[in-house]
PDB file of C-alpha atoms in Angstrom:
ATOM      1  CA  UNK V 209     263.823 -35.004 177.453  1.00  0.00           C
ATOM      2  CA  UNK V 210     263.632 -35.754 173.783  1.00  0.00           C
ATOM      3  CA  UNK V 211     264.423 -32.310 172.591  1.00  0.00           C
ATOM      4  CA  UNK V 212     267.409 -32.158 174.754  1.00  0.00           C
ATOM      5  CA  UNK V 213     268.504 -35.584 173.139  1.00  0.00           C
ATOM      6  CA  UNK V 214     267.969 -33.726 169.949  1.00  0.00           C
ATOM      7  CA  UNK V 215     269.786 -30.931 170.845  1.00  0.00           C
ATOM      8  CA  UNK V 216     273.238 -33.162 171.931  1.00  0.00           C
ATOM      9  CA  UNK V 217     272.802 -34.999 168.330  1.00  0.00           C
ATOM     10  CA  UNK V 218     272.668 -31.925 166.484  1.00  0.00           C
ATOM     11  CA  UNK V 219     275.271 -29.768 168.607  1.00  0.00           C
ATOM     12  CA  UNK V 220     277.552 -32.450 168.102  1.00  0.00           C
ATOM     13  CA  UNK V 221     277.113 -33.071 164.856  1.00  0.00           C
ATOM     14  CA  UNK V 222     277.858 -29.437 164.227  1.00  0.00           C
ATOM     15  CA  UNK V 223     280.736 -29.805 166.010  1.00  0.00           C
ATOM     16  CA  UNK V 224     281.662 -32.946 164.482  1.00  0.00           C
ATOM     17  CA  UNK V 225     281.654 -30.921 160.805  1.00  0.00           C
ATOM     18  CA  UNK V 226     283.574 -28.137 162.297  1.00  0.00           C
ATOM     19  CA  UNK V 227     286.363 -30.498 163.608  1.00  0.00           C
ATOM     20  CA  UNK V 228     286.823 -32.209 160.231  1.00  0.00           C
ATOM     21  CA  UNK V 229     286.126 -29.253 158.267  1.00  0.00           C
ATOM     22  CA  UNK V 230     288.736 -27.074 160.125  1.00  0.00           C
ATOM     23  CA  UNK V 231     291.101 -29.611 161.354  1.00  0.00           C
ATOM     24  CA  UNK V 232     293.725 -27.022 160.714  1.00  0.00           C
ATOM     25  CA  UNK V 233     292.266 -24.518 163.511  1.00  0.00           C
ATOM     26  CA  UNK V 234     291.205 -26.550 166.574  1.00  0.00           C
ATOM     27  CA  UNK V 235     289.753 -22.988 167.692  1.00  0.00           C
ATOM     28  CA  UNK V 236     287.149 -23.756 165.567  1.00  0.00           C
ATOM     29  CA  UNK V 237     285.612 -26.683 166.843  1.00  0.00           C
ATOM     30  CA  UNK V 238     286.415 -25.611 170.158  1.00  0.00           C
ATOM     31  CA  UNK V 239     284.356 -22.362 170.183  1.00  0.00           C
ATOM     32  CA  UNK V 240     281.518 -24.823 168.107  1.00  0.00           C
ATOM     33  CA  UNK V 241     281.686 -27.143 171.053  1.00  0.00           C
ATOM     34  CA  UNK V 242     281.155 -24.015 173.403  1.00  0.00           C
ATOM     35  CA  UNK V 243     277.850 -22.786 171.276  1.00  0.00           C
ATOM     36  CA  UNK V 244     276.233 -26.170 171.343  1.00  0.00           C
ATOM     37  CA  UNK V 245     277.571 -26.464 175.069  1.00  0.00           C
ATOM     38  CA  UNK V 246     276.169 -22.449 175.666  1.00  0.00           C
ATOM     39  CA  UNK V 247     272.609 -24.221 174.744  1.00  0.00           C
ATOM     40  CA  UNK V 248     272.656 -27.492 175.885  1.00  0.00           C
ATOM     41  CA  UNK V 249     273.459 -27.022 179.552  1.00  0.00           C
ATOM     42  CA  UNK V 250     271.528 -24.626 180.923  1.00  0.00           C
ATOM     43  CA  UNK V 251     268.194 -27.121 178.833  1.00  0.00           C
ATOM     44  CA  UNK V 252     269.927 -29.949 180.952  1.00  0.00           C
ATOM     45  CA  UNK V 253     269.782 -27.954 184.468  1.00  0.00           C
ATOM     46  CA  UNK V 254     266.033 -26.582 183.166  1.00  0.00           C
ATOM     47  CA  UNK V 255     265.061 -30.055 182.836  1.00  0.00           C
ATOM     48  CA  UNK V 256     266.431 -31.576 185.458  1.00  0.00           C
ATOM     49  CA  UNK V 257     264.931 -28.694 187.750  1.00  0.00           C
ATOM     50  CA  UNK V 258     261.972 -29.181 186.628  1.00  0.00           C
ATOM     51  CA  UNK V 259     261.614 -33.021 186.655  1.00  0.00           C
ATOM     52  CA  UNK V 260     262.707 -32.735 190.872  1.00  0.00           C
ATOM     53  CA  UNK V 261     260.138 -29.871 191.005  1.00  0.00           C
ATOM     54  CA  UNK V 262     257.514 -31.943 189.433  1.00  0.00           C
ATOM     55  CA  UNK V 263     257.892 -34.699 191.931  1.00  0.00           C
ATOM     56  CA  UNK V 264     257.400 -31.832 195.037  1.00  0.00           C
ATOM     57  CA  UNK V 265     254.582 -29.800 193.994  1.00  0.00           C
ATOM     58  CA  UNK V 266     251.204 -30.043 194.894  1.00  0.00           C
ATOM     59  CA  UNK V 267     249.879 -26.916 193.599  1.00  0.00           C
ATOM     60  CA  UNK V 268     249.435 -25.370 189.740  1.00  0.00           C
ATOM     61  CA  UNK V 269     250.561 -21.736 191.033  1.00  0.00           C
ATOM     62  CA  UNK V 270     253.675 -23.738 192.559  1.00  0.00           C
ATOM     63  CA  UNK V 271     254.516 -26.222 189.262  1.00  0.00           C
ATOM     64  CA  UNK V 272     254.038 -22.605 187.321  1.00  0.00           C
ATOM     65  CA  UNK V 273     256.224 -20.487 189.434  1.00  0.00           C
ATOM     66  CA  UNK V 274     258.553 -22.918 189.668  1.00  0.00           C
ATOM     67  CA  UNK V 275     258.501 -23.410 185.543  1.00  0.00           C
ATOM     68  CA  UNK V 276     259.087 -19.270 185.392  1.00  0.00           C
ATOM     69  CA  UNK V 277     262.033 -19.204 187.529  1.00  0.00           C
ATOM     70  CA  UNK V 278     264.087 -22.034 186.282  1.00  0.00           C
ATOM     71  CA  UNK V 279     263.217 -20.498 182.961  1.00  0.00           C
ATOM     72  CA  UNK V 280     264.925 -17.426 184.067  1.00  0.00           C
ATOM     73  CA  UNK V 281     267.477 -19.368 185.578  1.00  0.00           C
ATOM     74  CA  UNK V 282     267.915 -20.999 182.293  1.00  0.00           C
ATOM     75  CA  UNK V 283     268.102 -17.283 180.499  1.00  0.00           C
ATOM     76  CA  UNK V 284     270.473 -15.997 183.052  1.00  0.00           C
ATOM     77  CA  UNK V 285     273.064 -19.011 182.815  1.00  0.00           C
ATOM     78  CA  UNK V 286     272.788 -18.703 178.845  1.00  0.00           C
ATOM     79  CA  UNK V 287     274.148 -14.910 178.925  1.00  0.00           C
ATOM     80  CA  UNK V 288     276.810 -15.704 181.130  1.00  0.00           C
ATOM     81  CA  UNK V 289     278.346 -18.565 179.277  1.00  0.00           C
ATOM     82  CA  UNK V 290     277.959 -16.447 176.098  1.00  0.00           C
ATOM     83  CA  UNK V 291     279.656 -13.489 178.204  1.00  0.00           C
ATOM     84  CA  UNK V 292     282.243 -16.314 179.316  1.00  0.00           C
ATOM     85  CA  UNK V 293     283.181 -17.706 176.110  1.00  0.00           C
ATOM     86  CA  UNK V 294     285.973 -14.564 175.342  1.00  0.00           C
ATOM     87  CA  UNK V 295     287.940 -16.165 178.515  1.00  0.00           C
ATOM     88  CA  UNK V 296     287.380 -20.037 178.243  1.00  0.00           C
ATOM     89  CA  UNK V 297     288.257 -20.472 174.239  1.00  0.00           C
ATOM     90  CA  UNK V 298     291.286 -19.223 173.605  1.00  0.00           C
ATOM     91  CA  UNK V 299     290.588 -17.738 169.870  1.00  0.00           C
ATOM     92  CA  UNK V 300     287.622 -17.878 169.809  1.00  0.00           C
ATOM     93  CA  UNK V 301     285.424 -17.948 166.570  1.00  0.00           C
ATOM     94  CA  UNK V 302     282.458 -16.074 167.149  1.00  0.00           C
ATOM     95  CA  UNK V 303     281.178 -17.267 163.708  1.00  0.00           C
ATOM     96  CA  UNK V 304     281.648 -21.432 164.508  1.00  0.00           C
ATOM     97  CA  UNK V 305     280.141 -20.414 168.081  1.00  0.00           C
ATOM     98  CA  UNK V 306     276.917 -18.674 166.393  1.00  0.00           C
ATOM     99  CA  UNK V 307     276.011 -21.805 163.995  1.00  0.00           C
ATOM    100  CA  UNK V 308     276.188 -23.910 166.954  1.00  0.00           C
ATOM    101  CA  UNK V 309     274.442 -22.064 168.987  1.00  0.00           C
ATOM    102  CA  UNK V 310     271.390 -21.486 166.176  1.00  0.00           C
ATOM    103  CA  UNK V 311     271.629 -25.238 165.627  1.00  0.00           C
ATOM    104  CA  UNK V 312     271.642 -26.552 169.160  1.00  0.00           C
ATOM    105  CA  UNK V 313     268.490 -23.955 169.633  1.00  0.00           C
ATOM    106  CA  UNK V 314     266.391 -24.965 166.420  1.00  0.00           C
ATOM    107  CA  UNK V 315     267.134 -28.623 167.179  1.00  0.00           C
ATOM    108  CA  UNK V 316     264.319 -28.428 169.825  1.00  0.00           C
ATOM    109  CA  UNK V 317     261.744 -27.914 167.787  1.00  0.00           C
ATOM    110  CA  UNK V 318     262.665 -31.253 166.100  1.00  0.00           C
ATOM    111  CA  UNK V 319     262.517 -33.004 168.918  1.00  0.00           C
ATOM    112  CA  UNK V 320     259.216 -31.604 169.676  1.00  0.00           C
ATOM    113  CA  UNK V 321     257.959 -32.386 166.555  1.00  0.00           C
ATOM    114  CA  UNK V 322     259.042 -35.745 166.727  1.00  0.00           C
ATOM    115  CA  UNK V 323     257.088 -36.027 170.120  1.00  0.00           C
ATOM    116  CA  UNK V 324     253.883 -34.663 168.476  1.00  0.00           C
ATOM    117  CA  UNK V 325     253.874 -36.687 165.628  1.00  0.00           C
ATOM    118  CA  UNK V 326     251.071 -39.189 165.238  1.00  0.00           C
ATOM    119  CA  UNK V 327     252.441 -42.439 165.943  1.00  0.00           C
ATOM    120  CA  UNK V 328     251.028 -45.406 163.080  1.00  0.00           C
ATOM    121  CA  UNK V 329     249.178 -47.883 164.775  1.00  0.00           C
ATOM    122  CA  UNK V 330     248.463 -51.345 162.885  1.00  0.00           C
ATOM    123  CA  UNK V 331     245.120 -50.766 161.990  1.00  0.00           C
ATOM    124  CA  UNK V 332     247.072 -47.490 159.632  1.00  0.00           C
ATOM    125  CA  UNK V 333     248.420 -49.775 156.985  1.00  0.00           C
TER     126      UNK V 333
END
């Protein structure tokens, strides 16, 4: 859950940039919002999947095959908003949509990180 926590920070703070930025072209920050949203959703509906999966299965083979298809799912939903975005932002800049996209992406290995980092216990300092 961390990484997608990440990912909304980072996806909006790309956003944020290109609203200020480019306050002249709204188009901008609109097709950012779309790049970060083009990531961020389909992680939400993978995680969210997963977590009511995780509660049902029993079995490794089921938690596994479960895990591939929502991945898929995940892949599938991800090209279609990308294939989408033409239609839903009017003037669209692929450019502003790219860097969010990349960003919202590469944010999850932060919040990975973060997650894997050896936590400091008292007896550390």
């Amino acid at each position: 859950m961390l990484p997608l926590l990440w990912q909304l920070a980072l996806g909006g703070l790309v956003v944020l940039v290109a609203w200020v930025w480019f306050s002249d072209r709204p188009a901008v920050a609109m097709s950012a919002l779309y790049g970060a949203c083009a990531v961020w959703v389909p992680g939400w509906v993978f995680v969210r999947a997963l977590k009511r999966q995780q509660q049902r299965a029993a079995h490794a083979m089921a938690a596994l095959s479960a895990l591939m298809l929502w991945e898929g799912i995940k892949i599938v939903l991800t090209i279609a908003l990308l294939l989408a975005a033409p239609r839903v932002v009017k003037d669209l800049s692929w450019l502003a949509l790219l860097i969010a996209f990349v960003v919202t992406v590469k944010a999850a290995w932060l919040g990975w990180w973060w997650q894997m980092r050896p936590s400091k216990s008292a007896k550390d300092y």
